Coordinates of C-alpha atoms in Angstrom, one line a residue:
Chain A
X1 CA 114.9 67.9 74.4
X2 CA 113.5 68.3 78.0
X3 CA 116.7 70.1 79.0
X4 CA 115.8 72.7 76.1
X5 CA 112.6 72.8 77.2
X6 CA 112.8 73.5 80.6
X7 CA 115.8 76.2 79.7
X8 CA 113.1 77.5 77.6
X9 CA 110.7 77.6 80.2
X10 CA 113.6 79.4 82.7
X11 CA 114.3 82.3 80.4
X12 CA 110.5 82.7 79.8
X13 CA 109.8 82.9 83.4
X14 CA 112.9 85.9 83.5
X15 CA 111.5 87.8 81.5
X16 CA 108.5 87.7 82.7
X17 CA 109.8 88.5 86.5
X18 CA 112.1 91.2 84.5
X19 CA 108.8 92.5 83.0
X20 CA 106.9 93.2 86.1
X21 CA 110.1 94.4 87.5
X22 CA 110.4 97.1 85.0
X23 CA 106.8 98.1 85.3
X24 CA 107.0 98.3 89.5
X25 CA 110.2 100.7 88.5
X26 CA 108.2 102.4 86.0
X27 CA 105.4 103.4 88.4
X28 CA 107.5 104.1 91.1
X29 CA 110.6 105.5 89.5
X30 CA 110.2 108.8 90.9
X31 CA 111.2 107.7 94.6
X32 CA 113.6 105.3 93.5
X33 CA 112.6 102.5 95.7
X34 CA 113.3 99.2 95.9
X35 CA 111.1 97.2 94.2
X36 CA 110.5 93.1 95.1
X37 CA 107.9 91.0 93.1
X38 CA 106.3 88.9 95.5
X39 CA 104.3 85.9 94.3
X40 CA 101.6 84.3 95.6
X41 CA 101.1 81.6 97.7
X42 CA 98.0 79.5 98.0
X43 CA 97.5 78.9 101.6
X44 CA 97.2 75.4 102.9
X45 CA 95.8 76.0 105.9
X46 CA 92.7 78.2 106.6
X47 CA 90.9 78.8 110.1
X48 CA 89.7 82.6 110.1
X49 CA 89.7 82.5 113.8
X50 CA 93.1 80.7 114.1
X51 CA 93.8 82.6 117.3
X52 CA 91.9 85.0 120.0
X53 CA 94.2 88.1 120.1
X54 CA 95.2 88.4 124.1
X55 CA 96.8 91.9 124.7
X56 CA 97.9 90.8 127.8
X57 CA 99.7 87.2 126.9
X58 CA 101.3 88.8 124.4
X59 CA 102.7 91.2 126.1
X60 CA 104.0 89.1 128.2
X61 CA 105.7 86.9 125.1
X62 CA 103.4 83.6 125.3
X63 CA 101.4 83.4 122.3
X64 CA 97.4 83.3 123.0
X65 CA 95.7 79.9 122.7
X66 CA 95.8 79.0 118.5
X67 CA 94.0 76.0 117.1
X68 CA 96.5 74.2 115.8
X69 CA 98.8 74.6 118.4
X70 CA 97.8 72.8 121.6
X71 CA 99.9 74.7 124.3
X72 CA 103.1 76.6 124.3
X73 CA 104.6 74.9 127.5
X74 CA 107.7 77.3 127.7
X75 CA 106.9 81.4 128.0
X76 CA 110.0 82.0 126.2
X77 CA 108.8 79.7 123.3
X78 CA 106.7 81.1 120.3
X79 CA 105.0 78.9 117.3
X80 CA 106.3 79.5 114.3
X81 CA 104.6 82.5 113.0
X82 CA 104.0 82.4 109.5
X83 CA 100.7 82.0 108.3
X84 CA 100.5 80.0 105.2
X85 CA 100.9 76.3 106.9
X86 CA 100.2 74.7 110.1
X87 CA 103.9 74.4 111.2
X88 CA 104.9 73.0 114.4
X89 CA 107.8 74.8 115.0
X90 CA 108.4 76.8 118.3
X91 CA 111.4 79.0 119.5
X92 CA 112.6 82.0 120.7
X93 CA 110.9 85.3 119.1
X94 CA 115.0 86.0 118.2
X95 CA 115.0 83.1 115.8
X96 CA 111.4 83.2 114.1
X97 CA 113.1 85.5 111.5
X98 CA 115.7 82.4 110.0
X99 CA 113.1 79.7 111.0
X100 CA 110.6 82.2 108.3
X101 CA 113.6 82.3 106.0
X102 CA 114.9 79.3 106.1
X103 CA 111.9 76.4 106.2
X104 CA 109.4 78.3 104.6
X105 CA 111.7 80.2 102.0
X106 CA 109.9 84.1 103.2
X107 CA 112.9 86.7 101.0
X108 CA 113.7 89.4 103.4
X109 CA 114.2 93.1 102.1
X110 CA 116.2 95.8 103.5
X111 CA 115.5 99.5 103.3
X112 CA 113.1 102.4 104.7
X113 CA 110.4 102.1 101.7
X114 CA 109.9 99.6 99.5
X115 CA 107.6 98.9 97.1
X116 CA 105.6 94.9 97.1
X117 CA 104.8 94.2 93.8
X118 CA 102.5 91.1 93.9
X119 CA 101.5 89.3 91.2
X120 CA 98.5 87.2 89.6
X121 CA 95.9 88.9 91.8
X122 CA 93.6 87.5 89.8
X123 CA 94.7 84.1 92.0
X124 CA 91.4 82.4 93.6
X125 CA 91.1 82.9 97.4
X126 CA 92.6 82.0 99.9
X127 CA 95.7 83.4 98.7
X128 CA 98.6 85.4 100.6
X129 CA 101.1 87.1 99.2
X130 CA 104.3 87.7 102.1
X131 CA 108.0 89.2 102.7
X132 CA 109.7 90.4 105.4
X133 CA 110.8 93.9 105.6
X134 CA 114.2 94.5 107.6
X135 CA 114.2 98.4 108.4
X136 CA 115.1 100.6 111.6
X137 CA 116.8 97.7 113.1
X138 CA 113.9 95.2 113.1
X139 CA 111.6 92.7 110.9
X140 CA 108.5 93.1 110.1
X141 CA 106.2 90.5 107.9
X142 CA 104.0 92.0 105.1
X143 CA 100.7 90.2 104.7
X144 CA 98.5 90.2 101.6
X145 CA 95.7 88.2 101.7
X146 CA 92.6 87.6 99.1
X147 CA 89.8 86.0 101.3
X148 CA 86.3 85.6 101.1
X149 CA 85.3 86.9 104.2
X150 CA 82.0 86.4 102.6
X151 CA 80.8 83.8 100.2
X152 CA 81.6 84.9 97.2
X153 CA 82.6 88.7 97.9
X154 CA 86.6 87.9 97.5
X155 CA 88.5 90.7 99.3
X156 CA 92.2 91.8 100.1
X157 CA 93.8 92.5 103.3
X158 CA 97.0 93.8 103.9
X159 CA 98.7 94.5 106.9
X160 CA 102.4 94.5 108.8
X161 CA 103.7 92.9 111.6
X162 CA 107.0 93.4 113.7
X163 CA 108.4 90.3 114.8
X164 CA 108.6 91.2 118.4
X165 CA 106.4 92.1 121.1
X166 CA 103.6 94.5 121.3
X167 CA 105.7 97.0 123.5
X168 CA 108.1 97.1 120.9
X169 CA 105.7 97.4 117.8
X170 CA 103.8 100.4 119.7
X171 CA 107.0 102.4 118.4
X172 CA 106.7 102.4 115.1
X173 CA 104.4 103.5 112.1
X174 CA 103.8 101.6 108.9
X175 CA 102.5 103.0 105.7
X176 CA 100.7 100.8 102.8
X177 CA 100.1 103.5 99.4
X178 CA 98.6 102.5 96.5
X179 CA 99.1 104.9 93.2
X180 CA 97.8 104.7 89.8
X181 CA 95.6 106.5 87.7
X182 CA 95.3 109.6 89.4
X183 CA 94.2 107.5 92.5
X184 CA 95.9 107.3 95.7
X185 CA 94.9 105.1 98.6
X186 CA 97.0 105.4 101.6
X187 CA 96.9 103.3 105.0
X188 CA 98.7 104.3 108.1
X189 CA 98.8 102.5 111.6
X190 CA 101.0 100.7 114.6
X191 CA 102.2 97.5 113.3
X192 CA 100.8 94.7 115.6
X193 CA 102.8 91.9 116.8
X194 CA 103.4 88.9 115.3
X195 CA 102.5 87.5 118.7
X196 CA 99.0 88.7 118.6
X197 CA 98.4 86.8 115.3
X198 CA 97.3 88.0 111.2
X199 CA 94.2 86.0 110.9
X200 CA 92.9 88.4 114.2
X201 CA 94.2 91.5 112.3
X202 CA 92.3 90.7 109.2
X203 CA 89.2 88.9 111.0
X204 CA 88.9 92.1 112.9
X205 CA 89.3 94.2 109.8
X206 CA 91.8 96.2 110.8
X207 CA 93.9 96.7 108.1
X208 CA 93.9 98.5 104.6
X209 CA 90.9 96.4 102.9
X210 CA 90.3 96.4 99.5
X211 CA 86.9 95.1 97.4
X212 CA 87.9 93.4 94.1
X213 CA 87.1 96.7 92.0
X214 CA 89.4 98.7 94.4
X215 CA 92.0 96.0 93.5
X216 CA 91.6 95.7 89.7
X217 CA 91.6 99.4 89.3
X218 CA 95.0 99.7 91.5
X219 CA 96.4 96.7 89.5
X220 CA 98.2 96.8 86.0
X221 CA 97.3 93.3 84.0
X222 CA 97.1 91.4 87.1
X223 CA 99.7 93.0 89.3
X224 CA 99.4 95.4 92.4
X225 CA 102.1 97.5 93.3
X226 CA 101.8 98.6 97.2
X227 CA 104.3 101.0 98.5
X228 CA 105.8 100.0 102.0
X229 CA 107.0 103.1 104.3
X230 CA 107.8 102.6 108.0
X231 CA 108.7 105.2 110.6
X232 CA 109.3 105.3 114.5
X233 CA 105.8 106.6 116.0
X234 CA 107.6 109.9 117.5
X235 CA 107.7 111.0 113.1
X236 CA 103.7 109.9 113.1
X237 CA 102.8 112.3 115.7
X238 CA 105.0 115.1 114.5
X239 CA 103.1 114.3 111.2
X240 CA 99.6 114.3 113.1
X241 CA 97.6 116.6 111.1
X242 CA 95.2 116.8 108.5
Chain B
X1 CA 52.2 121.5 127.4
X2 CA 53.1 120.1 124.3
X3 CA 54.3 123.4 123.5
X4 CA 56.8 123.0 126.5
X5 CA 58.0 119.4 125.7
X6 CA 59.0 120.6 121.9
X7 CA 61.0 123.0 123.1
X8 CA 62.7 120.9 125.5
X9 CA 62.9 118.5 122.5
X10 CA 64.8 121.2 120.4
X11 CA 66.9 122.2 123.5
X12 CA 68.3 118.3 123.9
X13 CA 69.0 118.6 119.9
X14 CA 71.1 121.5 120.3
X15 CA 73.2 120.3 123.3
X16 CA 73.4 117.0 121.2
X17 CA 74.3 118.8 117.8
X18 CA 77.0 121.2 120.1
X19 CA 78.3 117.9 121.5
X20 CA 78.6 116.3 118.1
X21 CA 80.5 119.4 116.7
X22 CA 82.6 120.1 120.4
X23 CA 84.0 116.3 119.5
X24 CA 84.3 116.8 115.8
X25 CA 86.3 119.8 117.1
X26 CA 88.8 117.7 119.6
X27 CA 89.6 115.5 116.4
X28 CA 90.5 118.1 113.9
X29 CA 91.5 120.9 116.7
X30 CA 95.0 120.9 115.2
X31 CA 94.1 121.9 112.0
X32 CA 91.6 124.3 112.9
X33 CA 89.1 123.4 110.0
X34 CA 85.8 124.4 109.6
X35 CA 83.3 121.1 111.3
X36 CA 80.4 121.0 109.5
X37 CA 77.9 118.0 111.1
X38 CA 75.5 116.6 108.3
X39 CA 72.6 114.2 109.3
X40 CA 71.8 111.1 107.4
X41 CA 68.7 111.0 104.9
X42 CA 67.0 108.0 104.0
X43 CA 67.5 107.8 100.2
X44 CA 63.9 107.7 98.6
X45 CA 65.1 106.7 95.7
X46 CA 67.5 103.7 94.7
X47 CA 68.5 102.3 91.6
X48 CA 72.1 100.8 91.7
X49 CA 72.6 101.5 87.9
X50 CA 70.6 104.7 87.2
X51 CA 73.1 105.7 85.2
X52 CA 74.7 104.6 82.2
X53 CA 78.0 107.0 82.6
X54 CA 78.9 108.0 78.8
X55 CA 82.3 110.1 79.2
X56 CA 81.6 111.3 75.4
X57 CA 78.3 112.5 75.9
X58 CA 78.6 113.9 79.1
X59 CA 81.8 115.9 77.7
X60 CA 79.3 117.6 75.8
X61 CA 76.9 118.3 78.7
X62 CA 74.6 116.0 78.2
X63 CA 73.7 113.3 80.7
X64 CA 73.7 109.8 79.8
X65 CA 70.7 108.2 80.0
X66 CA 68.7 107.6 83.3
X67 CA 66.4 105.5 84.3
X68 CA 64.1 108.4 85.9
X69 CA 64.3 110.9 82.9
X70 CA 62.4 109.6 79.5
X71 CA 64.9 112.0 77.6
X72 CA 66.6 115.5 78.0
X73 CA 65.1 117.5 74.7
X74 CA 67.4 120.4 75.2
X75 CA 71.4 119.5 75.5
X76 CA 71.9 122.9 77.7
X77 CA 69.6 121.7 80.3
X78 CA 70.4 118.9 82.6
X79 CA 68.1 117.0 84.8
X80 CA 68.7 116.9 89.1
X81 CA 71.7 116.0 90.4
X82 CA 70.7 114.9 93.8
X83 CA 71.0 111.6 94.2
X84 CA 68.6 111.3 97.1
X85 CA 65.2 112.1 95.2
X86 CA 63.7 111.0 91.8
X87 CA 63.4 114.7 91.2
X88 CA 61.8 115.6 87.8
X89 CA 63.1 119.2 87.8
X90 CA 65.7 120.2 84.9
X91 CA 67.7 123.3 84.5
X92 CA 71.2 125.1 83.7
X93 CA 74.5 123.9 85.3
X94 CA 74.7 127.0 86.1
X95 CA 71.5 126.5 88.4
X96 CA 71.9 123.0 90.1
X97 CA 73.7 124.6 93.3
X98 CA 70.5 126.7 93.8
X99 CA 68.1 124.3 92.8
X100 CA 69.9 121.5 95.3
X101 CA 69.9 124.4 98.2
X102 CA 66.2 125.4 97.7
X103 CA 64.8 122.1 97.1
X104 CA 66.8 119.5 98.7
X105 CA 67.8 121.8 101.4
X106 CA 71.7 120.5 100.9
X107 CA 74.1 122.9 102.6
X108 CA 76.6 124.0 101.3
X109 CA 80.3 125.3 102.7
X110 CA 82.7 127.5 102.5
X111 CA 87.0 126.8 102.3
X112 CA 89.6 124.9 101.2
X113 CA 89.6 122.4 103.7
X114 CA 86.5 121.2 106.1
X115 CA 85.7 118.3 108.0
X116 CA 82.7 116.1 107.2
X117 CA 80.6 114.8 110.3
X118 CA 78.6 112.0 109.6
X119 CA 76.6 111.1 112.6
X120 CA 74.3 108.0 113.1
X121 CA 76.5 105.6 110.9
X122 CA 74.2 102.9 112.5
X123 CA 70.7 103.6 110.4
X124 CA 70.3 101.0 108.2
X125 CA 71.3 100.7 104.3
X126 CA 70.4 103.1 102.1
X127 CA 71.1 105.7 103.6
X128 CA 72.9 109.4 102.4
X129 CA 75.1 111.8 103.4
X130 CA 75.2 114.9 101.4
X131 CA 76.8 118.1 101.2
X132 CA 77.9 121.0 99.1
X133 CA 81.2 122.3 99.2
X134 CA 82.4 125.8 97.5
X135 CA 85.9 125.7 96.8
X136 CA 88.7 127.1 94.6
X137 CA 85.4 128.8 92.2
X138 CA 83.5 126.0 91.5
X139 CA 81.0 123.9 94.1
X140 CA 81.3 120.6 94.5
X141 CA 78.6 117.5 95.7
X142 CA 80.0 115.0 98.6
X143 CA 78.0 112.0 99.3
X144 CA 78.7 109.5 101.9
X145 CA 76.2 106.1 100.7
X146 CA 75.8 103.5 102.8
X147 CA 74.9 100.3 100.5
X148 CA 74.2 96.5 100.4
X149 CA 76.1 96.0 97.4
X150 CA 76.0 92.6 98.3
X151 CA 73.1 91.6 100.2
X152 CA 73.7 91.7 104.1
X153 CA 76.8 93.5 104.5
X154 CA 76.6 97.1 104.0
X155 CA 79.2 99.5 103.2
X156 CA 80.1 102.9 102.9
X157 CA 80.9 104.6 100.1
X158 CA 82.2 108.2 99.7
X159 CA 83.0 110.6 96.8
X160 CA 82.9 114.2 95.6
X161 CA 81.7 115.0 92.5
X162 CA 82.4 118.3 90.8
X163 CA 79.1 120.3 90.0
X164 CA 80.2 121.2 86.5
X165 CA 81.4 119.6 83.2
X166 CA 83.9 116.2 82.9
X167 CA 86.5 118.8 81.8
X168 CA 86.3 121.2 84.5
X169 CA 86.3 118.1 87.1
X170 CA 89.9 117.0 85.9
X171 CA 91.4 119.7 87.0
X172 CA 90.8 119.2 90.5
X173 CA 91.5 117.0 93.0
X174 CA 90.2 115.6 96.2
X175 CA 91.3 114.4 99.1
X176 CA 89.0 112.6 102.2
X177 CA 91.2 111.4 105.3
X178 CA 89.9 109.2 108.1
X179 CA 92.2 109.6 111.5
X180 CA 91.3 107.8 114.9
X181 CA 93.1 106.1 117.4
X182 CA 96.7 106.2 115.3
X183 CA 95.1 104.7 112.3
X184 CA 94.9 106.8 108.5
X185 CA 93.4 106.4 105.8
X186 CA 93.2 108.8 102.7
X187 CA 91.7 108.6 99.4
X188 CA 92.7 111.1 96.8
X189 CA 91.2 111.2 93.1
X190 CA 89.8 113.3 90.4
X191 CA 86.6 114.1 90.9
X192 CA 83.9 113.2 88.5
X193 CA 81.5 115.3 87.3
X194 CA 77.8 115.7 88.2
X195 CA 76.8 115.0 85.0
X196 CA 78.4 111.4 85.5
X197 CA 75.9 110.3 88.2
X198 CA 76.9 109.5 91.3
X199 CA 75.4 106.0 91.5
X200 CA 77.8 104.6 88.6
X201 CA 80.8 106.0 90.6
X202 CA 80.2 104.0 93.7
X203 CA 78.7 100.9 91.8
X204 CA 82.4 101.1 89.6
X205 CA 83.8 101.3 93.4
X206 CA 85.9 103.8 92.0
X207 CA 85.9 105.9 95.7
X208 CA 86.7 105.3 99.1
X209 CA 85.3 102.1 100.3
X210 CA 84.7 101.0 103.9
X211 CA 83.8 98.0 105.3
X212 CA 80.9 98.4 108.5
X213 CA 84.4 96.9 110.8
X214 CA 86.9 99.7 109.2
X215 CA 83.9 102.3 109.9
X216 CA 83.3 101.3 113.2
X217 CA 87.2 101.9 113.8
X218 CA 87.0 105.7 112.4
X219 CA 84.1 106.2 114.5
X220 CA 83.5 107.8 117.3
X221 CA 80.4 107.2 119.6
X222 CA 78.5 106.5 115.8
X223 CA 79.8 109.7 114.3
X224 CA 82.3 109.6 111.3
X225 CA 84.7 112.3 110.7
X226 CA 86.1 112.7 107.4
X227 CA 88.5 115.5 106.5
X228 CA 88.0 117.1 102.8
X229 CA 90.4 118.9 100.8
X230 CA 90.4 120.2 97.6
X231 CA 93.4 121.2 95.7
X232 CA 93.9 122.0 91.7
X233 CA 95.8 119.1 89.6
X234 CA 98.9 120.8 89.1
X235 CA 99.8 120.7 93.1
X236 CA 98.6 117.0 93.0
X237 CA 101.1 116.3 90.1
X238 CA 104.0 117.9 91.8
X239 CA 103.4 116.1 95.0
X240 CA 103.1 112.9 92.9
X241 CA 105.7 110.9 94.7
X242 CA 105.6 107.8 96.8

């Protein structure tokens, strides 16, 4: 009877991921993109000022001083980078990718543009919703976050990172576009590093930020559909106009 | 004397308007769009929910009901549109462009595409930005609010509103772009009519919304530039693609 059950329980769940599937294609059809529902996580740690962003350490490949991690004795070593749990892990900035992948279970999506479908935004914060994006011959980690940044005022953040150094990162362009409604919201910028840390991105506010009534009038029942575009920087210059 | 030390008083505000508009200039030099610098006005008025928007009644050219005006007797005439002022005045559609000229001294510009100058973004909460633009036939409202929505942490809100009926409005559409420091971000919409109050837009936060950090990022030395563009639905339904 439990077997049934939880079968039961299985195809329900399908359908349901085949549901919001279908709707992300529906809305984005057009372009034909890949779309990946991405659920949410709630986020067992939570220190908004986990680590002070230094341009310079970073660039160097030594991860600035974080909270929970007391000292990174080897320059070549980075923590592990993902930033739903306090993980102890370090290694080389080669392996963070399959350390992502593989411990904490982050899918990984190929192509130019994509489109992260993430569901039950109705979720209370703190809440992240993340993948990895493998495009132009490097990862990069989308970031959702709901916070309350103040008491009460949830917001979401969403922003990229390239899993490599700054340098590296100053060469590309990533693109965030909401549509729906006759509405479009689009957010263009240089990935940061993961080096230099999300909860600085988002603490700093630099990122596409949206208020809960932004969110809900992006979403369709509970779901918000961000489109995911990233070019090399020489493309965002030619582009540079009004 | 005194005479003496207001005209050196104007001079410095010339040299500091020319500066304003030499740097709004450098921005959107590529383009070569039309800089139009608009100082901030402390909102004399402010009632978050002056207006109950009613999409039916407004179809018909009647304003909902305000808070300010008792009742509109006659269905043709609408009351003031500027959402700085508790104005009493009523009048034509037809009239509100020259009634918010001669009255409220708005300005209003000429061309397809122009490029909104906010300056001092620093002045405290509420606080308007407002100007006419004349575009495609038709003359449309943009206001820049800043407002504690939520006490303590202002934000800015910016839409354009279409100086003529709900019908009319839906054939447009508007686009405001932020672009600093290889950051973007753009907003495009349907504008709403006049006739739908301004205040109910930006309490729905259904229009670009900035936080005082993302501001501070677009700005420059405490001016904001925002580029404008206005374009009829059809060309925003064939660029409809991700």
């Amino acid at each position: 009877m439990l077997f049934f059950t939880q079968c039961f329980g299985a195809v329900l769940d399908l359908i349901h991921l085949r549901f919001q599937h279908y709707k992300a294609k529906r809305v984005f059809s057009a372009a034909g993109q890949l779309v990946c529902v991405v659920n949410p996580t709630h986020s067992l740690k939570y220190a908004p000022t986990r680590c002070a962003a230094g341009q310079t350490s970073a660039e160097q490949g030594v991860l600035p001083p974080c909270l929970h991690h007391e000292a990174v004795h080897d320059p070549q070593l980075v923590p592990c980078t993902c930033p739903l749990f306090s993980c102890p892990w370090e290694g080389h900035l080669e392996v963070v990718v399959s350390h992502l992948r593989q411990t904490h279970r982050i899918n990984i999506l190929q192509g130019a543009e994509i489109v992260f479908l993430a569901t039950d935004m109705h979720l209370p914060a703190p809440t992240d919703w993340i993948i990895m994006h493998s495009c132009l011959g490097h990862q990069f980690l989308l970031v959702l976050r709901k916070q309350e940044k103040y008491e009460g005022h949830p917001q979401f953040f969403a922003t990229m990172m390239l899993i490599g150094t700054p340098t590296q990162a100053d060469n590309f362009t990533y693109r965030l576009e909401l549509n729906r409604n006759q509405r479009r919201l689009k957010w263009e910028a240089t990935p940061r590093s993961v080096l230099e840390c999300v909860d600085s991105v988002i603490s700093d506010g630099d990122c596409l930020v949206l208020n809960t009534s932004l969110a809900q009038l992006f979403s369709d029942n509970g779901s918000l559909a961000i489109g995911i575009a990233i070019t090399t920087s020489k493309v965002h210059n030619a582009e540079d106009e009004m």
